[in-house]
Amino acid sequence: MDQKAKLEYDDMSYEMPIVEGTYAERAIDIRTLRKDTGLITLDSGYMNTGATESEITFINGEEGILLYRGYPIEQLAEQSTFVETSYLLIYGELPNETQLEEFSTMLTYHSMLHEDMRHLFDGFPSAAHPMAILSSMVSALSAYYPDSLEPDTHNQQHIARLLSKLRTIAAFSYQKKQGRPVQYPRNELDYCGNFLHMMFSHPAEPLYEPDPEMVRALNVLLILHADHEQNCSTSTVRLVGSSQANLYAAISAGISALWGPLHGGANQAVIDMLREIRDEGGDPKTFMQQVKSRERRLMGFGHRVYKNFDPRAMILKKYADRLLSHLHINDELFDIARQLEDVALSDDYFIERKLYPNVDFYSGIIYRAMGIPTEMFTVLFAMGRIPGWIAHWKEMMDDPNVRIGRPRQIYTGATRREYVPVTDR
Ligand code: CMC
């Protein structure tokens, strides 16, 4: 594109190229700004900073559009599986039948943990948050598979191992917390069915058969979480990966970034909030008044990018309805959630600030219906986000022009001063 942006500064004029994306999103290319002008840009929270060009995911926050490799999220949620969507995100195209078969077989083949690694679970206290276990165990994968220390995007084993074992680690951390023996994967089950088996099988009970409706709902949940372009955790994975740290180290850092309540931890925070409202008498209007007077925050609402609706939340609301009625569950928290949404959608405070339910608002309701405890919600988010993190890591590592991520700053501290020994201060 020939258009340029002009910067007038210090009696000089500088021209910077405009870069245009597939859907005409535009950016000022400032790659030579500091060299040409001595200036840097200041953009806390990176609200206006494009960290990279990417072919993976497109979001239009105004119109509520989310595409993975060009495919609308609604179509993938309705028709694809998590394994197929993972392949699409990581390798750029939908797999043909043979490719899908081979990929699924690799995931099955890599589902077991090294027995020594299984013993690591015994070292964690029973009160440990499963996200602490998850990030530690993923980092530990690099200790058990030293061939992964050298980042290699063409090594399918590193990728399949991570996708498959993360699910096993997640389920094991839950079983350990229950004080129960871990359940080994069963090769005849698919990705999501196997996870439900490892979570809920009990050695004293008949063989666990995953409910197809639960398997479908889990597939949808994981697909909806699979990527969301340059969010906090994905940016973390890219930044850590840019130092040439190994894949497992980079993903472990992403898991830690996801843990926070303003990011993936919001799904747990939503259920905690709904419980508080219920325990305080269940009046959403009073709660919303407190949100407006900034005493409380409405978790599961608002988004940095979506400003009219989050397409993922709309799909999840439908699936929450579907699963609750299939399982004959009457969840009072779901009723409170619906009332909160009704208040928010008709109140100027929320309308003016464009605050709509995000993906975390209804996901917790579905996890609850499946019997997944609150502490595991963010772990499920991480399980879903794995293919997106891998896809971004791979895209970055395959880019010959990539350089180590290293933002600058404007220093506002003290000017140079003399050191004084502690006895003279
Ligand atoms: N409850 C009440 N007020 C809010 C909320 C909320 N959840 N979110 C934003 N606002 C208000 C905020 O106080 C501000 O008001 P004012 O202009 O009067 O000061 C205005 O809306 C703009 O908010 P912001 O904080 O500038 O928005 P942001 O883009 O920096 O933050 C957010 C985005 C997601 C961190 C924020 O909306 C939030 O804290 N939401 C609750 C946590 C949550 O649900 N997080 C999950 C996000 S989706 C999953 C993921 O991708 O991680």
Short mmCIF file of C-alpha atoms and ligand atoms in Angstrom, two decimals:
data_model
loop_
_atom_site.label_atom_id
_atom_site.label_comp_id
_atom_site.label_asym_id
_atom_site.label_seq_id
_atom_site.Cartn_x
_atom_site.Cartn_y
_atom_site.Cartn_z
CA MET A 1 0.00 0.00 0.00
CA ASP A 2 1.35 3.42 -0.98
CA GLN A 3 -0.28 5.54 1.70
CA LYS A 4 2.01 7.08 4.32
CA ALA A 5 1.48 8.64 7.73
CA LYS A 6 3.35 11.87 8.39
CA LEU A 7 4.94 12.86 11.70
CA GLU A 8 5.93 16.52 12.22
CA TYR A 9 8.47 16.82 15.00
CA ASP A 10 11.27 19.21 15.87
CA ASP A 11 10.99 21.12 12.57
CA MET A 12 11.35 17.87 10.69
CA SER A 13 8.83 15.78 8.83
CA TYR A 14 8.96 11.98 8.76
CA GLU A 15 6.94 9.61 6.64
CA MET A 16 5.97 6.16 7.78
CA PRO A 17 4.40 3.44 5.61
CA ILE A 18 0.88 2.20 6.25
CA VAL A 19 0.50 -1.58 6.46
CA GLU A 20 -2.87 -3.08 5.53
CA GLY A 21 -4.32 -6.44 6.60
CA THR A 22 -6.74 -8.79 4.82
CA TYR A 23 -9.81 -6.90 6.07
CA ALA A 24 -8.29 -3.44 5.55
CA GLU A 25 -7.15 -3.03 9.18
CA ARG A 26 -4.41 -0.47 9.04
CA ALA A 27 -1.24 0.16 11.01
CA ILE A 28 1.50 2.75 10.91
CA ASP A 29 4.77 0.91 10.44
CA ILE A 30 7.11 2.48 13.01
CA ARG A 31 9.92 -0.04 12.69
CA THR A 32 12.48 2.69 11.89
CA LEU A 33 10.93 5.40 14.09
CA ARG A 34 13.59 5.44 16.80
CA LYS A 35 16.44 5.23 14.33
CA ASP A 36 14.97 8.09 12.25
CA THR A 37 13.67 10.37 15.00
CA GLY A 38 15.06 9.30 18.38
CA LEU A 39 11.46 8.86 19.57
CA ILE A 40 9.73 5.77 20.86
CA THR A 41 5.98 5.24 21.27
CA LEU A 42 4.35 4.98 24.71
CA ASP A 43 1.34 2.68 24.83
CA SER A 44 0.70 1.12 28.21
CA GLY A 45 -1.50 -1.99 27.95
CA TYR A 46 -0.54 -2.09 24.24
CA MET A 47 -3.99 -0.76 23.34
CA ASN A 48 -2.70 0.62 20.01
CA THR A 49 0.30 -1.57 19.34
CA GLY A 50 0.37 -4.32 16.75
CA ALA A 51 3.02 -6.77 17.95
CA THR A 52 3.11 -8.76 14.73
CA GLU A 53 1.46 -9.57 11.42
CA SER A 54 -0.34 -12.91 11.74
CA GLU A 55 -2.32 -15.30 9.52
CA ILE A 56 -3.95 -17.26 12.32
CA THR A 57 -6.99 -15.49 13.74
CA PHE A 58 -9.08 -12.51 12.70
CA ILE A 59 -11.28 -10.61 15.14
CA ASN A 60 -13.58 -7.70 14.35
CA GLY A 61 -14.60 -6.51 17.79
CA GLU A 62 -17.20 -4.03 16.52
CA GLU A 63 -19.11 -6.62 14.50
CA GLY A 64 -18.45 -9.62 16.77
CA ILE A 65 -16.57 -11.61 14.10
CA LEU A 66 -14.06 -14.32 14.99
CA LEU A 67 -12.35 -16.38 12.26
CA TYR A 68 -9.73 -19.12 12.71
CA ARG A 69 -7.65 -19.33 9.50
CA GLY A 70 -10.65 -17.76 7.72
CA TYR A 71 -13.32 -20.10 9.11
CA PRO A 72 -16.11 -18.49 11.22
CA ILE A 73 -16.15 -19.63 14.83
CA GLU A 74 -19.89 -20.44 14.57
CA GLN A 75 -19.23 -23.04 11.82
CA LEU A 76 -16.30 -24.63 13.65
CA ALA A 77 -18.24 -24.79 16.94
CA GLU A 78 -21.19 -26.43 15.21
CA GLN A 79 -19.39 -28.84 12.86
CA SER A 80 -15.75 -29.38 13.84
CA THR A 81 -14.02 -31.17 16.70
CA PHE A 82 -11.34 -29.76 18.97
CA VAL A 83 -8.70 -32.03 17.43
CA GLU A 84 -9.57 -30.95 13.89
CA THR A 85 -9.65 -27.26 14.89
CA SER A 86 -6.28 -27.68 16.61
CA TYR A 87 -4.81 -29.05 13.39
CA LEU A 88 -6.33 -26.14 11.46
CA LEU A 89 -4.85 -23.53 13.80
CA ILE A 90 -1.41 -25.11 14.02
CA TYR A 91 -0.91 -26.17 10.38
CA GLY A 92 -3.03 -23.55 8.60
CA GLU A 93 -5.48 -25.81 6.71
CA LEU A 94 -8.25 -28.22 7.62
CA PRO A 95 -6.83 -31.77 7.54
CA ASN A 96 -7.98 -34.35 5.00
CA GLU A 97 -9.16 -37.71 6.36
CA THR A 98 -5.68 -39.28 6.40
CA GLN A 99 -4.07 -36.24 8.03
CA LEU A 100 -6.78 -36.13 10.70
CA GLU A 101 -6.41 -39.85 11.37
CA GLU A 102 -2.63 -39.54 11.70
CA PHE A 103 -2.88 -36.49 13.94
CA SER A 104 -5.49 -38.15 16.19
CA THR A 105 -3.34 -41.28 16.43
CA MET A 106 -0.35 -39.21 17.48
CA LEU A 107 -2.39 -37.56 20.21
CA THR A 108 -3.56 -40.96 21.43
CA TYR A 109 -0.02 -42.33 21.32
CA HIS A 110 1.34 -39.45 23.42
CA SER A 111 -1.35 -39.34 26.10
CA MET A 112 0.58 -41.21 28.84
CA LEU A 113 2.90 -39.42 31.25
CA HIS A 114 6.36 -40.73 32.05
CA GLU A 115 5.89 -42.78 35.26
CA ASP A 116 8.51 -40.68 37.09
CA MET A 117 6.57 -37.62 36.15
CA ARG A 118 3.41 -39.10 37.61
CA HIS A 119 5.20 -39.25 40.97
CA LEU A 120 5.78 -35.49 40.86
CA PHE A 121 2.06 -35.06 41.59
CA ASP A 122 2.66 -36.58 45.03
CA GLY A 123 4.95 -33.68 45.93
CA PHE A 124 2.22 -31.05 45.63
CA PRO A 125 0.15 -30.23 48.73
CA SER A 126 -3.52 -31.21 48.42
CA ALA A 127 -4.50 -27.52 48.64
CA ALA A 128 -2.44 -26.63 45.55
CA HIS A 129 -4.34 -24.74 42.87
CA PRO A 130 -4.46 -26.90 39.72
CA MET A 131 -3.11 -23.99 37.64
CA ALA A 132 0.06 -24.04 39.78
CA ILE A 133 0.37 -27.77 39.11
CA LEU A 134 -0.35 -27.34 35.40
CA SER A 135 2.26 -24.66 34.76
CA SER A 136 4.89 -26.57 36.80
CA MET A 137 4.20 -29.86 35.04
CA VAL A 138 4.28 -28.33 31.57
CA SER A 139 7.60 -26.71 32.36
CA ALA A 140 8.77 -30.10 33.70
CA LEU A 141 8.03 -31.71 30.30
CA SER A 142 11.25 -30.15 29.02
CA ALA A 143 13.13 -32.03 31.77
CA TYR A 144 11.63 -35.36 30.66
CA TYR A 145 12.03 -34.71 26.93
CA PRO A 146 15.43 -33.00 26.56
CA ASP A 147 15.15 -33.22 22.75
CA SER A 148 12.64 -30.37 23.10
CA LEU A 149 15.24 -27.96 24.50
CA GLU A 150 16.17 -26.99 20.97
CA PRO A 151 13.06 -25.26 19.57
CA ASP A 152 12.02 -27.09 16.37
CA THR A 153 8.71 -26.18 14.76
CA HIS A 154 8.94 -29.12 12.32
CA ASN A 155 9.05 -31.70 15.10
CA GLN A 156 5.44 -32.88 15.29
CA GLN A 157 6.20 -34.97 18.36
CA HIS A 158 6.93 -31.92 20.52
CA ILE A 159 3.59 -30.44 19.54
CA ALA A 160 1.51 -33.64 19.81
CA ARG A 161 3.09 -34.45 23.16
CA LEU A 162 2.11 -31.10 24.56
CA LEU A 163 -1.48 -31.16 23.26
CA SER A 164 -2.03 -34.68 24.49
CA LYS A 165 -0.21 -34.65 27.81
CA LEU A 166 -1.67 -31.35 28.94
CA ARG A 167 -5.06 -33.07 29.04
CA THR A 168 -3.62 -35.93 31.10
CA ILE A 169 -1.86 -33.53 33.49
CA ALA A 170 -5.10 -31.56 33.94
CA ALA A 171 -7.12 -34.67 34.80
CA PHE A 172 -4.41 -36.12 37.07
CA SER A 173 -4.20 -32.88 39.06
CA TYR A 174 -7.94 -33.15 39.75
CA GLN A 175 -7.84 -36.83 40.77
CA LYS A 176 -4.88 -36.16 43.10
CA LYS A 177 -6.80 -33.32 44.72
CA GLN A 178 -9.69 -35.70 45.37
CA GLY A 179 -7.22 -38.05 47.05
CA ARG A 180 -7.98 -40.67 44.41
CA PRO A 181 -5.63 -42.70 42.21
CA VAL A 182 -5.00 -41.18 38.80
CA GLN A 183 -6.78 -42.84 35.88
CA TYR A 184 -4.70 -43.76 32.86
CA PRO A 185 -5.97 -42.75 29.42
CA ARG A 186 -8.00 -45.22 27.35
CA ASN A 187 -6.94 -45.40 23.72
CA GLU A 188 -10.38 -46.25 22.38
CA LEU A 189 -11.78 -42.88 23.52
CA ASP A 190 -11.48 -39.64 21.57
CA TYR A 191 -9.68 -36.55 22.91
CA CYS A 192 -12.56 -35.08 24.91
CA GLY A 193 -14.08 -38.42 25.96
CA ASN A 194 -10.68 -39.50 27.25
CA PHE A 195 -10.36 -36.34 29.31
CA LEU A 196 -13.78 -36.89 30.89
CA HIS A 197 -12.82 -40.50 31.64
CA MET A 198 -9.54 -39.45 33.31
CA MET A 199 -11.40 -36.81 35.33
CA PHE A 200 -14.38 -38.84 36.48
CA SER A 201 -13.53 -42.55 36.41
CA HIS A 202 -13.50 -44.19 39.79
CA PRO A 203 -11.68 -47.51 40.28
CA ALA A 204 -14.50 -48.96 42.37
CA GLU A 205 -17.21 -48.07 39.89
CA PRO A 206 -18.26 -49.57 36.53
CA LEU A 207 -16.34 -48.52 33.45
CA TYR A 208 -16.98 -44.81 32.79
CA GLU A 209 -18.76 -44.16 29.50
CA PRO A 210 -18.64 -40.48 28.51
CA ASP A 211 -22.04 -38.92 27.76
CA PRO A 212 -22.02 -37.84 24.07
CA GLU A 213 -23.76 -34.54 24.94
CA MET A 214 -21.00 -33.74 27.47
CA VAL A 215 -18.36 -34.72 24.91
CA ARG A 216 -19.96 -32.40 22.35
CA ALA A 217 -20.24 -29.52 24.86
CA LEU A 218 -16.58 -29.97 25.82
CA ASN A 219 -15.52 -29.95 22.17
CA VAL A 220 -17.42 -26.69 21.68
CA LEU A 221 -15.92 -25.12 24.81
CA LEU A 222 -12.39 -26.01 23.78
CA ILE A 223 -12.92 -24.84 20.17
CA LEU A 224 -14.23 -21.48 21.40
CA HIS A 225 -11.16 -21.01 23.58
CA ALA A 226 -8.65 -22.29 21.02
CA ASP A 227 -7.28 -18.93 19.91
CA HIS A 228 -7.86 -15.23 20.34
CA GLU A 229 -4.91 -13.56 18.60
CA GLN A 230 -2.57 -11.33 20.63
CA ASN A 231 -4.12 -11.59 24.11
CA CYS A 232 -2.13 -11.46 27.36
CA SER A 233 -1.17 -15.16 27.50
CA THR A 234 -0.47 -15.53 23.76
CA SER A 235 1.70 -12.42 23.84
CA THR A 236 3.51 -13.97 26.81
CA VAL A 237 4.13 -17.19 24.86
CA ARG A 238 5.50 -15.18 21.95
CA LEU A 239 7.70 -13.01 24.16
CA VAL A 240 9.19 -15.96 26.04
CA GLY A 241 9.53 -17.97 22.81
CA SER A 242 11.30 -15.06 21.11
CA SER A 243 14.26 -15.64 23.44
CA GLN A 244 14.53 -19.16 21.86
CA ALA A 245 13.41 -20.75 25.12
CA ASN A 246 11.89 -24.18 24.44
CA LEU A 247 8.21 -24.69 23.58
CA TYR A 248 7.27 -26.12 26.98
CA ALA A 249 8.87 -23.21 28.84
CA ALA A 250 7.05 -20.70 26.65
CA ILE A 251 3.68 -22.45 27.09
CA SER A 252 4.20 -22.75 30.84
CA ALA A 253 4.66 -18.97 30.97
CA GLY A 254 1.46 -18.57 28.94
CA ILE A 255 -0.40 -20.73 31.46
CA SER A 256 0.76 -18.44 34.27
CA ALA A 257 -0.39 -15.36 32.35
CA LEU A 258 -3.76 -16.98 31.74
CA TRP A 259 -4.27 -17.63 35.46
CA GLY A 260 -5.07 -14.01 36.38
CA PRO A 261 -8.72 -13.06 37.08
CA LEU A 262 -8.70 -10.41 34.35
CA HIS A 263 -7.85 -13.08 31.78
CA GLY A 264 -8.58 -16.84 31.96
CA GLY A 265 -9.20 -16.73 35.70
CA ALA A 266 -12.41 -14.79 35.02
CA ASN A 267 -14.49 -17.97 34.54
CA GLN A 268 -13.78 -18.99 38.14
CA ALA A 269 -14.39 -15.40 39.29
CA VAL A 270 -17.80 -15.41 37.56
CA ILE A 271 -19.02 -18.43 39.53
CA ASP A 272 -17.62 -16.97 42.77
CA MET A 273 -19.51 -13.74 42.00
CA LEU A 274 -22.78 -15.58 41.21
CA ARG A 275 -22.45 -17.57 44.45
CA GLU A 276 -21.91 -14.34 46.41
CA ILE A 277 -25.04 -12.81 44.86
CA ARG A 278 -27.02 -15.96 45.72
CA ASP A 279 -25.71 -15.98 49.31
CA GLU A 280 -26.57 -12.30 49.71
CA GLY A 281 -30.22 -12.95 48.82
CA GLY A 282 -29.97 -13.32 45.05
CA ASP A 283 -30.85 -9.75 44.02
CA PRO A 284 -28.99 -8.90 40.78
CA LYS A 285 -30.28 -5.29 40.81
CA THR A 286 -28.56 -4.47 44.13
CA PHE A 287 -25.36 -6.06 42.87
CA MET A 288 -25.50 -4.06 39.65
CA GLN A 289 -25.89 -0.83 41.66
CA GLN A 290 -22.68 -1.74 43.48
CA VAL A 291 -20.96 -2.36 40.15
CA LYS A 292 -22.06 1.07 38.94
CA SER A 293 -20.76 2.73 42.11
CA ARG A 294 -17.49 0.81 41.49
CA GLU A 295 -17.67 -1.16 44.73
CA ARG A 296 -17.69 -4.40 42.72
CA ARG A 297 -16.76 -5.60 39.25
CA LEU A 298 -19.06 -7.53 36.99
CA MET A 299 -16.93 -10.52 36.12
CA GLY A 300 -17.47 -12.12 32.73
CA PHE A 301 -18.43 -8.78 31.21
CA GLY A 302 -16.43 -6.42 29.05
CA HIS A 303 -13.66 -7.10 26.61
CA ARG A 304 -10.70 -5.20 25.26
CA VAL A 305 -11.67 -6.08 21.68
CA TYR A 306 -15.37 -6.99 21.49
CA LYS A 307 -17.48 -3.89 21.80
CA ASN A 308 -20.94 -5.09 20.70
CA PHE A 309 -21.03 -8.77 21.51
CA ASP A 310 -18.67 -11.67 22.00
CA PRO A 311 -19.71 -14.37 19.47
CA ARG A 312 -18.32 -17.05 21.79
CA ALA A 313 -20.66 -15.99 24.62
CA MET A 314 -23.69 -16.28 22.32
CA ILE A 315 -22.76 -19.85 21.35
CA LEU A 316 -22.08 -20.79 24.96
CA LYS A 317 -25.38 -19.45 26.24
CA LYS A 318 -27.14 -21.79 23.78
CA TYR A 319 -24.99 -24.76 24.87
CA ALA A 320 -25.55 -23.97 28.57
CA ASP A 321 -29.30 -24.14 27.97
CA ARG A 322 -28.94 -27.36 25.97
CA LEU A 323 -26.72 -29.17 28.46
CA LEU A 324 -28.69 -28.16 31.55
CA SER A 325 -31.90 -29.44 30.02
CA HIS A 326 -30.20 -32.66 28.79
CA LEU A 327 -28.87 -33.32 32.30
CA HIS A 328 -32.15 -32.15 33.94
CA ILE A 329 -30.25 -29.62 36.02
CA ASN A 330 -31.94 -26.55 37.46
CA ASP A 331 -29.05 -24.23 38.29
CA GLU A 332 -29.97 -21.14 40.31
CA LEU A 333 -26.63 -19.56 39.36
CA PHE A 334 -27.63 -19.81 35.68
CA ASP A 335 -30.88 -17.98 36.53
CA ILE A 336 -28.93 -15.23 38.32
CA ALA A 337 -26.54 -15.00 35.35
CA ARG A 338 -29.47 -14.52 32.94
CA GLN A 339 -30.95 -11.81 35.20
CA LEU A 340 -27.59 -9.99 35.38
CA GLU A 341 -27.37 -10.07 31.59
CA ASP A 342 -30.91 -8.69 31.27
CA VAL A 343 -30.11 -5.80 33.65
CA ALA A 344 -26.83 -5.02 31.89
CA LEU A 345 -28.35 -5.02 28.42
CA SER A 346 -30.98 -2.47 29.42
CA ASP A 347 -28.93 -0.18 31.68
CA ASP A 348 -27.23 2.92 30.23
CA TYR A 349 -24.11 2.45 32.39
CA PHE A 350 -23.31 -0.86 30.68
CA ILE A 351 -24.63 0.15 27.26
CA GLU A 352 -22.47 3.31 27.15
CA ARG A 353 -19.35 1.37 28.12
CA LYS A 354 -20.22 -1.40 25.66
CA LEU A 355 -20.12 -4.06 28.36
CA TYR A 356 -21.50 -7.39 27.11
CA PRO A 357 -21.05 -10.96 28.36
CA ASN A 358 -17.71 -12.41 27.29
CA VAL A 359 -16.68 -16.06 26.80
CA ASP A 360 -16.19 -16.54 30.54
CA PHE A 361 -19.71 -15.57 31.53
CA TYR A 362 -21.46 -18.80 30.53
CA SER A 363 -18.54 -21.24 30.30
CA GLY A 364 -18.52 -21.75 34.08
CA ILE A 365 -22.19 -22.71 34.04
CA ILE A 366 -21.41 -25.49 31.54
CA TYR A 367 -18.37 -26.70 33.49
CA ARG A 368 -20.50 -26.83 36.64
CA ALA A 369 -23.17 -28.84 34.86
CA MET A 370 -20.46 -31.31 33.80
CA GLY A 371 -19.37 -31.68 37.42
CA ILE A 372 -16.06 -29.88 36.91
CA PRO A 373 -15.07 -28.02 40.11
CA THR A 374 -14.53 -24.25 40.00
CA GLU A 375 -10.77 -24.45 40.56
CA MET A 376 -10.45 -26.46 37.34
CA PHE A 377 -12.17 -23.89 35.10
CA THR A 378 -9.04 -21.99 34.16
CA VAL A 379 -7.26 -25.30 33.54
CA LEU A 380 -9.97 -26.09 30.98
CA PHE A 381 -9.38 -22.68 29.39
CA ALA A 382 -5.67 -23.54 29.13
CA MET A 383 -6.51 -26.91 27.56
CA GLY A 384 -8.55 -25.11 24.93
CA ARG A 385 -5.94 -22.40 24.31
CA ILE A 386 -3.03 -24.80 23.76
CA PRO A 387 -3.40 -25.05 19.94
CA GLY A 388 -3.57 -21.26 19.64
CA TRP A 389 -0.42 -20.81 21.72
CA ILE A 390 1.37 -23.46 19.67
CA ALA A 391 0.21 -21.89 16.38
CA HIS A 392 1.53 -18.46 17.42
CA TRP A 393 4.80 -19.88 18.68
CA LYS A 394 5.24 -21.79 15.41
CA GLU A 395 4.34 -18.80 13.25
CA MET A 396 6.81 -16.62 15.12
CA MET A 397 9.63 -19.17 15.10
CA ASP A 398 9.17 -19.82 11.37
CA ASP A 399 9.47 -16.09 10.60
CA PRO A 400 13.08 -15.43 9.53
CA ASN A 401 12.76 -11.76 10.51
CA VAL A 402 11.69 -12.36 14.09
CA ARG A 403 13.82 -10.77 16.80
CA ILE A 404 13.80 -11.09 20.56
CA GLY A 405 10.87 -9.15 22.06
CA ARG A 406 12.18 -6.20 24.00
CA PRO A 407 9.96 -3.14 24.60
CA ARG A 408 11.49 0.15 25.67
CA GLN A 409 10.41 2.60 28.36
CA ILE A 410 10.38 6.23 29.37
CA TYR A 411 12.41 6.51 32.56
CA THR A 412 10.82 8.75 35.24
CA GLY A 413 13.01 7.88 38.26
CA ALA A 414 15.66 9.91 40.10
CA THR A 415 18.56 11.56 38.31
CA ARG A 416 22.06 10.29 38.95
CA ARG A 417 23.12 10.50 42.64
CA GLU A 418 25.99 9.39 44.90
CA TYR A 419 25.81 6.21 46.95
CA VAL A 420 25.96 6.79 50.75
CA PRO A 421 26.95 3.87 53.09
CA VAL A 422 24.15 2.69 55.39
CA THR A 423 25.95 4.00 58.54
CA ASP A 424 25.93 7.56 57.14
CA ARG A 425 22.26 7.71 56.08
N1 CMC B 1 -17.48 -4.43 35.31
C1 CMC B 1 -17.71 -3.12 35.53
N2 CMC B 1 -17.18 -2.12 34.81
C2 CMC B 1 -16.35 -2.47 33.82
C3 CMC B 1 -16.08 -3.83 33.52
C4 CMC B 1 -16.68 -4.81 34.31
N3 CMC B 1 -16.45 -6.11 34.06
N4 CMC B 1 -15.23 -3.88 32.47
C5 CMC B 1 -14.97 -2.61 32.12
N5 CMC B 1 -15.68 -1.75 32.93
C6 CMC B 1 -15.72 -0.30 32.84
C7 CMC B 1 -14.45 0.32 33.38
O1 CMC B 1 -14.57 0.60 34.75
C8 CMC B 1 -14.33 1.55 32.53
O2 CMC B 1 -15.26 2.52 33.01
P1 CMC B 1 -14.88 4.10 33.02
O3 CMC B 1 -14.63 4.45 31.58
O4 CMC B 1 -16.05 4.77 33.61
O5 CMC B 1 -13.64 4.20 33.87
C9 CMC B 1 -14.85 1.12 31.16
O6 CMC B 1 -15.76 0.05 31.45
C10 CMC B 1 -13.76 0.65 30.22
O7 CMC B 1 -13.10 -0.45 30.85
P2 CMC B 1 -11.54 -0.77 30.79
O8 CMC B 1 -11.12 -1.29 32.13
O9 CMC B 1 -10.83 0.42 30.23
O10 CMC B 1 -11.50 -1.93 29.72
P3 CMC B 1 -10.25 -2.82 29.38
O11 CMC B 1 -10.29 -3.05 27.93
O12 CMC B 1 -9.01 -2.24 29.96
O13 CMC B 1 -10.53 -4.17 30.20
C11 CMC B 1 -11.34 -6.29 30.76
C12 CMC B 1 -11.06 -5.30 29.63
C13 CMC B 1 -11.78 -7.63 30.14
C14 CMC B 1 -10.06 -6.52 31.58
C15 CMC B 1 -12.44 -5.70 31.66
O14 CMC B 1 -13.62 -5.50 30.92
C16 CMC B 1 -12.72 -6.58 32.88
O15 CMC B 1 -12.07 -6.42 33.91
N6 CMC B 1 -13.73 -7.51 32.79
C17 CMC B 1 -13.99 -8.43 33.87
C18 CMC B 1 -12.99 -9.59 33.83
C19 CMC B 1 -13.29 -10.55 32.70
O16 CMC B 1 -14.43 -10.95 32.50
N7 CMC B 1 -12.24 -10.96 31.98
C20 CMC B 1 -12.35 -11.94 30.91
C21 CMC B 1 -12.08 -11.35 29.57
S1 CMC B 1 -12.58 -12.46 28.23
C22 CMC B 1 -11.50 -13.79 28.34
C23 CMC B 1 -10.12 -13.44 27.92
O17 CMC B 1 -9.92 -13.21 26.73
O18 CMC B 1 -9.26 -13.39 28.80
#
